[in-house]
Amino acid sequence: THRRMFDRSKPKTQAGPTPFHRSESFVPQGRRWKSHWLIYDNNGSFNGWFDWLPLWMRVGYWSPFVVVSLAFFYTALIKYKPSLEFQPSAIAKYGEETPYLMWMPKETMLDLAIFLWGVVVIIHAKVTLHSIAAFPISFTGWSWILLTLRAFFEFGSWLSISLGMKSLSTTLAVMGSSIRLAVITNACVVFTIWNFLLLPIITFVSMPRGERRQRFLKFNFGFFMTNIHLLNFPLAVVNILCGNRIREFSSSDLWVSYAVVMCYSIVYFGIMDRLGLHFYPIFCPRSNFCVLSIVGVLGLYYWLFLKWNELIATRVN
């Protein structure tokens, strides 16, 4: 009788109603809430793209250590927010720089080139892949968008002051300056983690030999992926770590960088996990090891913050 009572419903997915209620892990699905964590009945694999991941990494309850770690990070970031101040680097030396091409200083010309190239890559993705949906949902996409926006803001700042629009120029310069650390650090993290960690794991561990692996490698080293995973870092270096407009980073820059990480983590854990999109398996919230990944990334951001300043100090002095 009891067995029949517990077997009244047979769920199509093994995802629980929410990843936070560990106490209900062993309560039969038929007696749980009717709302489910997964948005689609896909066993945590959107379009079957992530069937190669073990089922426990795609469905089920989150590790409580991950939940506590994320809550601590979000709370600390909000509580210890500094007074944000950013130097308008793009126009700080306006009038002192030597024109290089079309009355533009070299740094401004490079900003324009980076902005236009960033747009070209996005358009190429739309034309060849028929979608740019990956940009707002992947950290790599966020990195590329910020890279393009930084160049646009700082070019727009120089153009605005050239046209006599000082207020707009200052606003754009501050906006561009505020994301400088986020741009260079995100690009470095994407470049390093993808090429030296995720790519080898996906290629040689998760991806079976044969035609599927060959197709993946061909796609990875195509025009689009080469830009967003390889060229993103050297492009980010321009006018941030080299050039006449570089400046040292402050606690305000570090806070903005961590704020970008926080915003993306909310998207990744709160939306993409529910859709069944698991781009970064090392950040699986169902594994206790995810805590190490979170702490590692936050520590890496701080370490890079210090190293960028050391490098910039040698160039400025």
mmCIF file of C-alpha atoms in Angstrom:
data_model
loop_
_atom_site.group_PDB
_atom_site.id
_atom_site.type_symbol
_atom_site.label_atom_id
_atom_site.label_comp_id
_atom_site.label_asym_id
_atom_site.label_seq_id
_atom_site.Cartn_x
_atom_site.Cartn_y
_atom_site.Cartn_z
ATOM 1 C CA THR A 1 0.000 0.000 0.000
ATOM 2 C CA HIS A 2 2.726 2.445 0.942
ATOM 3 C CA ARG A 3 4.692 1.626 -2.182
ATOM 4 C CA ARG A 4 1.678 2.333 -4.358
ATOM 5 C CA MET A 5 1.135 5.632 -2.571
ATOM 6 C CA PHE A 6 4.704 6.707 -3.272
ATOM 7 C CA ASP A 7 4.556 5.559 -6.905
ATOM 8 C CA ARG A 8 1.492 7.590 -7.823
ATOM 9 C CA SER A 9 3.413 9.824 -10.235
ATOM 10 C CA LYS A 10 6.455 9.130 -12.294
ATOM 11 C CA PRO A 11 8.316 12.323 -13.145
ATOM 12 C CA LYS A 12 9.917 12.641 -16.555
ATOM 13 C CA THR A 13 12.869 14.550 -15.161
ATOM 14 C CA GLN A 14 15.064 13.873 -12.181
ATOM 15 C CA ALA A 15 15.405 17.566 -11.355
ATOM 16 C CA GLY A 16 13.993 18.593 -8.012
ATOM 17 C CA PRO A 17 11.760 21.609 -7.397
ATOM 18 C CA THR A 18 14.683 23.778 -6.337
ATOM 19 C CA PRO A 19 18.389 23.163 -5.749
ATOM 20 C CA PHE A 20 18.289 24.535 -2.222
ATOM 21 C CA HIS A 21 16.077 22.100 -0.270
ATOM 22 C CA ARG A 22 18.483 19.332 0.636
ATOM 23 C CA SER A 23 16.104 18.023 3.305
ATOM 24 C CA GLU A 24 13.722 16.867 0.560
ATOM 25 C CA SER A 25 16.330 14.916 -1.379
ATOM 26 C CA PHE A 26 14.792 11.592 -0.420
ATOM 27 C CA VAL A 27 11.137 12.561 -0.473
ATOM 28 C CA PRO A 28 9.433 10.779 -3.401
ATOM 29 C CA GLN A 29 8.827 13.024 -6.419
ATOM 30 C CA GLY A 30 5.093 12.439 -6.210
ATOM 31 C CA ARG A 31 4.940 14.242 -2.856
ATOM 32 C CA ARG A 32 7.133 17.198 -3.780
ATOM 33 C CA TRP A 33 6.087 20.600 -5.000
ATOM 34 C CA LYS A 34 4.729 20.591 -8.504
ATOM 35 C CA SER A 35 7.112 23.353 -9.664
ATOM 36 C CA HIS A 36 10.468 22.132 -10.933
ATOM 37 C CA TRP A 37 13.881 23.755 -11.074
ATOM 38 C CA LEU A 38 14.394 22.832 -14.720
ATOM 39 C CA ILE A 39 12.426 24.989 -17.114
ATOM 40 C CA TYR A 40 12.308 22.267 -19.779
ATOM 41 C CA ASP A 41 11.780 18.550 -19.357
ATOM 42 C CA ASN A 42 15.220 17.797 -20.807
ATOM 43 C CA ASN A 43 17.122 16.148 -17.947
ATOM 44 C CA GLY A 44 19.346 19.196 -17.750
ATOM 45 C CA SER A 45 20.662 19.013 -21.324
ATOM 46 C CA PHE A 46 19.444 21.718 -23.691
ATOM 47 C CA ASN A 47 18.814 20.147 -27.098
ATOM 48 C CA GLY A 48 20.886 17.192 -25.913
ATOM 49 C CA TRP A 49 24.075 19.286 -26.162
ATOM 50 C CA PHE A 50 25.258 18.249 -22.710
ATOM 51 C CA ASP A 51 24.361 14.577 -22.674
ATOM 52 C CA TRP A 52 28.085 13.886 -22.397
ATOM 53 C CA LEU A 53 27.998 15.232 -18.841
ATOM 54 C CA PRO A 54 26.995 12.793 -16.080
ATOM 55 C CA LEU A 55 23.341 13.107 -15.098
ATOM 56 C CA TRP A 56 24.160 14.122 -11.523
ATOM 57 C CA MET A 57 25.952 17.221 -12.833
ATOM 58 C CA ARG A 58 22.840 18.302 -14.738
ATOM 59 C CA VAL A 59 19.941 17.601 -12.373
ATOM 60 C CA GLY A 60 19.339 17.420 -8.665
ATOM 61 C CA TYR A 61 20.183 19.499 -5.654
ATOM 62 C CA TRP A 62 23.020 21.944 -5.311
ATOM 63 C CA SER A 63 25.819 21.471 -2.852
ATOM 64 C CA PRO A 64 25.017 23.494 0.300
ATOM 65 C CA PHE A 65 28.655 24.636 0.348
ATOM 66 C CA VAL A 66 28.159 26.235 -3.064
ATOM 67 C CA VAL A 67 25.003 28.004 -1.898
ATOM 68 C CA VAL A 68 26.774 29.386 1.180
ATOM 69 C CA SER A 69 29.802 30.453 -0.874
ATOM 70 C CA LEU A 70 27.687 32.367 -3.385
ATOM 71 C CA ALA A 71 25.625 34.021 -0.635
ATOM 72 C CA PHE A 72 28.808 35.092 1.155
ATOM 73 C CA PHE A 73 30.317 36.519 -2.041
ATOM 74 C CA TYR A 74 27.192 38.484 -2.990
ATOM 75 C CA THR A 75 26.726 39.846 0.530
ATOM 76 C CA ALA A 76 30.362 40.878 0.915
ATOM 77 C CA LEU A 77 30.422 42.593 -2.464
ATOM 78 C CA ILE A 78 27.357 44.679 -1.639
ATOM 79 C CA LYS A 79 28.381 45.455 1.934
ATOM 80 C CA TYR A 80 31.940 46.525 1.140
ATOM 81 C CA LYS A 81 31.220 48.576 -1.975
ATOM 82 C CA PRO A 82 33.748 51.452 -2.086
ATOM 83 C CA SER A 83 33.123 55.000 -3.237
ATOM 84 C CA LEU A 84 33.517 54.572 -6.981
ATOM 85 C CA GLU A 85 35.893 56.968 -8.715
ATOM 86 C CA PHE A 86 37.406 56.577 -12.184
ATOM 87 C CA GLN A 87 39.862 58.743 -14.043
ATOM 88 C CA PRO A 88 38.622 59.750 -17.538
ATOM 89 C CA SER A 89 41.768 58.349 -19.126
ATOM 90 C CA ALA A 90 40.633 58.726 -22.737
ATOM 91 C CA ILE A 91 40.536 62.525 -22.510
ATOM 92 C CA ALA A 92 42.980 63.177 -19.661
ATOM 93 C CA LYS A 93 45.670 64.197 -22.181
ATOM 94 C CA TYR A 94 43.389 65.727 -24.794
ATOM 95 C CA GLY A 95 45.237 68.371 -26.782
ATOM 96 C CA GLU A 96 48.640 67.000 -25.803
ATOM 97 C CA GLU A 97 48.607 63.915 -28.015
ATOM 98 C CA THR A 98 50.103 63.964 -31.511
ATOM 99 C CA PRO A 99 47.621 63.332 -34.369
ATOM 100 C CA TYR A 100 48.347 60.015 -36.057
ATOM 101 C CA LEU A 101 45.656 59.518 -38.702
ATOM 102 C CA MET A 102 42.679 61.678 -39.675
ATOM 103 C CA TRP A 103 43.408 64.073 -36.772
ATOM 104 C CA MET A 104 43.107 61.168 -34.334
ATOM 105 C CA PRO A 105 45.861 60.196 -31.873
ATOM 106 C CA LYS A 106 47.125 56.643 -32.207
ATOM 107 C CA GLU A 107 45.268 55.515 -29.080
ATOM 108 C CA THR A 108 41.958 56.841 -30.408
ATOM 109 C CA MET A 109 42.523 55.200 -33.769
ATOM 110 C CA LEU A 110 43.193 51.868 -32.035
ATOM 111 C CA ASP A 111 40.026 52.227 -29.953
ATOM 112 C CA LEU A 112 38.025 52.800 -33.142
ATOM 113 C CA ALA A 113 39.650 49.782 -34.817
ATOM 114 C CA ILE A 114 38.939 47.515 -31.821
ATOM 115 C CA PHE A 115 35.327 48.676 -31.647
ATOM 116 C CA LEU A 116 34.741 48.088 -35.364
ATOM 117 C CA TRP A 117 36.456 44.687 -35.217
ATOM 118 C CA GLY A 118 34.324 43.692 -32.245
ATOM 119 C CA VAL A 119 31.198 44.549 -34.217
ATOM 120 C CA VAL A 120 32.499 42.653 -37.269
ATOM 121 C CA VAL A 121 32.944 39.485 -35.205
ATOM 122 C CA ILE A 122 29.414 39.768 -33.810
ATOM 123 C CA ILE A 123 27.966 40.301 -37.294
ATOM 124 C CA HIS A 124 30.012 37.344 -38.583
ATOM 125 C CA ALA A 125 28.519 35.174 -35.846
ATOM 126 C CA LYS A 126 25.023 36.259 -36.835
ATOM 127 C CA VAL A 127 25.629 35.544 -40.529
ATOM 128 C CA THR A 128 27.506 32.242 -40.230
ATOM 129 C CA LEU A 129 25.984 30.781 -37.071
ATOM 130 C CA HIS A 130 22.577 32.411 -37.655
ATOM 131 C CA SER A 131 22.467 33.489 -34.024
ATOM 132 C CA ILE A 132 24.219 35.705 -31.506
ATOM 133 C CA ALA A 133 22.424 34.160 -28.535
ATOM 134 C CA ALA A 134 25.741 32.903 -27.143
ATOM 135 C CA PHE A 135 26.946 36.437 -26.425
ATOM 136 C CA PRO A 136 24.521 37.284 -23.607
ATOM 137 C CA ILE A 137 24.672 33.825 -21.988
ATOM 138 C CA SER A 138 28.370 32.909 -22.121
ATOM 139 C CA PHE A 139 31.139 34.509 -20.076
ATOM 140 C CA THR A 140 33.209 34.587 -23.257
ATOM 141 C CA GLY A 141 30.428 36.569 -24.919
ATOM 142 C CA TRP A 142 30.319 38.981 -21.991
ATOM 143 C CA SER A 143 34.087 39.393 -22.264
ATOM 144 C CA TRP A 144 33.847 40.240 -25.971
ATOM 145 C CA ILE A 145 30.953 42.665 -25.451
ATOM 146 C CA LEU A 146 32.815 44.498 -22.668
ATOM 147 C CA LEU A 147 35.943 44.644 -24.842
ATOM 148 C CA THR A 148 33.923 46.218 -27.660
ATOM 149 C CA LEU A 149 32.072 48.606 -25.345
ATOM 150 C CA ARG A 150 35.276 49.827 -23.673
ATOM 151 C CA ALA A 151 36.714 50.777 -27.061
ATOM 152 C CA PHE A 152 33.416 52.392 -28.123
ATOM 153 C CA PHE A 153 33.102 54.467 -24.938
ATOM 154 C CA GLU A 154 36.660 55.756 -25.083
ATOM 155 C CA PHE A 155 36.574 56.490 -28.803
ATOM 156 C CA GLY A 156 33.211 58.189 -28.344
ATOM 157 C CA SER A 157 34.658 60.218 -25.507
ATOM 158 C CA TRP A 158 37.474 61.593 -27.678
ATOM 159 C CA LEU A 159 35.061 62.277 -30.547
ATOM 160 C CA SER A 160 32.618 64.067 -28.237
ATOM 161 C CA ILE A 161 35.193 66.409 -26.756
ATOM 162 C CA SER A 162 36.468 67.125 -30.275
ATOM 163 C CA LEU A 163 32.944 68.279 -31.132
ATOM 164 C CA GLY A 164 32.691 70.423 -28.003
ATOM 165 C CA MET A 165 30.375 68.094 -26.035
ATOM 166 C CA LYS A 166 32.368 68.076 -22.806
ATOM 167 C CA SER A 167 29.689 66.658 -20.523
ATOM 168 C CA LEU A 168 28.991 63.676 -22.808
ATOM 169 C CA SER A 169 32.717 63.209 -23.322
ATOM 170 C CA THR A 170 33.389 62.971 -19.589
ATOM 171 C CA THR A 171 30.513 60.538 -19.086
ATOM 172 C CA LEU A 172 31.724 58.216 -21.851
ATOM 173 C CA ALA A 173 35.338 58.447 -20.658
ATOM 174 C CA VAL A 174 34.349 57.460 -17.116
ATOM 175 C CA MET A 175 32.194 54.596 -18.413
ATOM 176 C CA GLY A 176 35.058 53.275 -20.514
ATOM 177 C CA SER A 177 37.570 53.718 -17.720
ATOM 178 C CA SER A 178 35.320 51.955 -15.187
ATOM 179 C CA ILE A 179 35.403 48.649 -17.073
ATOM 180 C CA ARG A 180 39.102 48.623 -17.975
ATOM 181 C CA LEU A 181 40.113 46.147 -15.274
ATOM 182 C CA ALA A 182 37.073 43.980 -15.997
ATOM 183 C CA VAL A 183 37.958 43.905 -19.706
ATOM 184 C CA ILE A 184 41.616 42.910 -19.319
ATOM 185 C CA THR A 185 40.956 40.430 -16.500
ATOM 186 C CA ASN A 186 37.960 38.791 -18.176
ATOM 187 C CA ALA A 187 39.919 38.433 -21.408
ATOM 188 C CA CYS A 188 42.861 36.888 -19.563
ATOM 189 C CA VAL A 189 40.610 34.469 -17.665
ATOM 190 C CA VAL A 190 38.738 33.424 -20.825
ATOM 191 C CA PHE A 191 42.003 32.998 -22.742
ATOM 192 C CA THR A 192 43.616 30.943 -19.976
ATOM 193 C CA ILE A 193 40.730 28.794 -18.741
ATOM 194 C CA TRP A 194 39.380 27.960 -22.194
ATOM 195 C CA ASN A 195 42.653 27.215 -23.983
ATOM 196 C CA PHE A 196 44.524 25.495 -21.159
ATOM 197 C CA LEU A 197 41.751 23.862 -19.125
ATOM 198 C CA LEU A 198 38.330 23.532 -20.733
ATOM 199 C CA LEU A 199 39.439 22.901 -24.318
ATOM 200 C CA PRO A 200 41.731 19.955 -23.398
ATOM 201 C CA ILE A 201 39.090 18.471 -21.081
ATOM 202 C CA ILE A 202 36.295 18.704 -23.649
ATOM 203 C CA THR A 203 38.486 17.506 -26.525
ATOM 204 C CA PHE A 204 40.385 14.614 -24.968
ATOM 205 C CA VAL A 205 38.164 13.538 -22.056
ATOM 206 C CA SER A 206 34.530 14.328 -22.806
ATOM 207 C CA MET A 207 34.455 14.294 -26.611
ATOM 208 C CA PRO A 208 34.641 10.822 -28.205
ATOM 209 C CA ARG A 209 37.201 10.166 -30.924
ATOM 210 C CA GLY A 210 36.122 10.378 -34.513
ATOM 211 C CA GLU A 211 34.119 12.750 -36.643
ATOM 212 C CA ARG A 212 32.454 14.511 -33.718
ATOM 213 C CA ARG A 213 35.797 15.507 -32.200
ATOM 214 C CA GLN A 214 37.117 16.634 -35.577
ATOM 215 C CA ARG A 215 34.058 18.828 -36.146
ATOM 216 C CA PHE A 216 34.495 20.364 -32.723
ATOM 217 C CA LEU A 217 38.182 21.158 -33.290
ATOM 218 C CA LYS A 218 37.419 22.629 -36.720
ATOM 219 C CA PHE A 219 34.795 24.882 -35.159
ATOM 220 C CA ASN A 220 37.039 25.833 -32.251
ATOM 221 C CA PHE A 221 39.849 27.018 -34.541
ATOM 222 C CA GLY A 222 37.538 28.807 -36.971
ATOM 223 C CA PHE A 223 37.296 32.579 -37.387
ATOM 224 C CA PHE A 224 34.708 33.163 -34.672
ATOM 225 C CA MET A 225 36.178 31.031 -31.890
ATOM 226 C CA THR A 226 39.730 32.161 -32.659
ATOM 227 C CA ASN A 227 38.692 35.767 -32.109
ATOM 228 C CA ILE A 228 36.750 35.335 -28.886
ATOM 229 C CA HIS A 229 39.168 32.847 -27.283
ATOM 230 C CA LEU A 230 42.600 33.811 -28.647
ATOM 231 C CA LEU A 231 42.604 37.361 -30.021
ATOM 232 C CA ASN A 232 40.452 38.729 -27.204
ATOM 233 C CA PHE A 233 43.424 38.946 -24.831
ATOM 234 C CA PRO A 234 45.885 40.853 -27.054
ATOM 235 C CA LEU A 235 43.068 43.194 -28.117
ATOM 236 C CA ALA A 236 42.261 43.875 -24.461
ATOM 237 C CA VAL A 237 45.877 44.806 -23.738
ATOM 238 C CA VAL A 238 45.698 47.801 -26.105
ATOM 239 C CA ASN A 239 45.240 51.117 -24.232
ATOM 240 C CA ILE A 240 44.858 49.258 -20.931
ATOM 241 C CA LEU A 241 48.312 47.788 -20.368
ATOM 242 C CA CYS A 242 50.159 49.618 -23.132
ATOM 243 C CA GLY A 243 49.966 53.070 -24.690
ATOM 244 C CA ASN A 244 49.994 56.614 -23.348
ATOM 245 C CA ARG A 245 46.597 56.394 -21.641
ATOM 246 C CA ILE A 246 47.254 53.583 -19.191
ATOM 247 C CA ARG A 247 46.634 54.102 -15.477
ATOM 248 C CA GLU A 248 46.930 52.051 -12.329
ATOM 249 C CA PHE A 249 43.819 50.308 -11.032
ATOM 250 C CA SER A 250 42.106 51.078 -7.739
ATOM 251 C CA SER A 251 39.655 49.350 -5.404
ATOM 252 C CA SER A 252 36.863 50.850 -7.536
ATOM 253 C CA ASP A 253 38.106 48.934 -10.578
ATOM 254 C CA LEU A 254 38.378 45.735 -8.550
ATOM 255 C CA TRP A 255 34.828 46.136 -7.260
ATOM 256 C CA VAL A 256 33.444 46.598 -10.780
ATOM 257 C CA SER A 257 35.303 43.477 -11.929
ATOM 258 C CA TYR A 258 33.820 41.444 -9.091
ATOM 259 C CA ALA A 259 30.392 42.954 -9.822
ATOM 260 C CA VAL A 260 30.636 41.669 -13.395
ATOM 261 C CA VAL A 261 31.503 38.206 -12.038
ATOM 262 C CA MET A 262 28.542 38.363 -9.662
ATOM 263 C CA CYS A 263 26.113 39.378 -12.416
ATOM 264 C CA TYR A 264 27.277 36.602 -14.702
ATOM 265 C CA SER A 265 27.125 34.020 -11.904
ATOM 266 C CA ILE A 266 23.479 34.969 -11.330
ATOM 267 C CA VAL A 267 22.776 34.389 -15.019
ATOM 268 C CA TYR A 268 24.756 31.146 -15.124
ATOM 269 C CA PHE A 269 23.441 29.552 -11.944
ATOM 270 C CA GLY A 270 19.964 31.066 -11.931
ATOM 271 C CA ILE A 271 18.997 30.868 -15.609
ATOM 272 C CA MET A 272 21.362 28.715 -17.640
ATOM 273 C CA ASP A 273 21.383 25.876 -15.119
ATOM 274 C CA ARG A 274 17.593 25.802 -15.305
ATOM 275 C CA LEU A 275 17.712 25.733 -19.115
ATOM 276 C CA GLY A 276 20.218 22.873 -19.170
ATOM 277 C CA LEU A 277 23.148 24.912 -20.493
ATOM 278 C CA HIS A 278 26.365 23.854 -18.771
ATOM 279 C CA PHE A 279 29.154 25.663 -20.601
ATOM 280 C CA TYR A 280 31.569 25.451 -17.684
ATOM 281 C CA PRO A 281 31.439 22.041 -15.950
ATOM 282 C CA ILE A 282 34.061 23.093 -13.368
ATOM 283 C CA PHE A 283 31.357 25.400 -12.007
ATOM 284 C CA CYS A 284 28.778 22.658 -11.502
ATOM 285 C CA PRO A 285 26.757 23.784 -8.443
ATOM 286 C CA ARG A 286 25.979 20.172 -7.563
ATOM 287 C CA SER A 287 29.617 19.422 -6.838
ATOM 288 C CA ASN A 288 31.414 20.498 -3.676
ATOM 289 C CA PHE A 289 34.476 21.155 -5.842
ATOM 290 C CA CYS A 290 32.597 24.106 -7.364
ATOM 291 C CA VAL A 291 33.515 26.027 -4.217
ATOM 292 C CA LEU A 292 37.183 25.647 -5.129
ATOM 293 C CA SER A 293 36.435 26.951 -8.618
ATOM 294 C CA ILE A 294 34.602 29.983 -7.219
ATOM 295 C CA VAL A 295 37.315 30.788 -4.684
ATOM 296 C CA GLY A 296 39.966 30.178 -7.328
ATOM 297 C CA VAL A 297 38.413 32.637 -9.781
ATOM 298 C CA LEU A 298 37.940 35.339 -7.131
ATOM 299 C CA GLY A 299 41.505 34.850 -5.956
ATOM 300 C CA LEU A 300 42.752 34.948 -9.541
ATOM 301 C CA TYR A 301 40.976 38.253 -10.131
ATOM 302 C CA TYR A 302 42.660 39.794 -7.085
ATOM 303 C CA TRP A 303 46.064 38.375 -8.019
ATOM 304 C CA LEU A 304 45.744 39.750 -11.558
ATOM 305 C CA PHE A 305 44.660 43.108 -10.135
ATOM 306 C CA LEU A 306 47.973 43.259 -8.262
ATOM 307 C CA LYS A 307 50.034 42.010 -11.206
ATOM 308 C CA TRP A 308 48.449 44.432 -13.689
ATOM 309 C CA ASN A 309 49.321 47.299 -11.350
ATOM 310 C CA GLU A 310 52.889 46.081 -11.015
ATOM 311 C CA LEU A 311 53.216 45.961 -14.800
ATOM 312 C CA ILE A 312 51.575 49.347 -15.289
ATOM 313 C CA ALA A 313 53.797 50.936 -12.622
ATOM 314 C CA THR A 314 56.913 49.904 -14.566
ATOM 315 C CA ARG A 315 55.511 51.443 -17.756
ATOM 316 C CA VAL A 316 54.264 54.660 -16.160
ATOM 317 C CA ASN A 317 57.494 55.265 -14.269
#
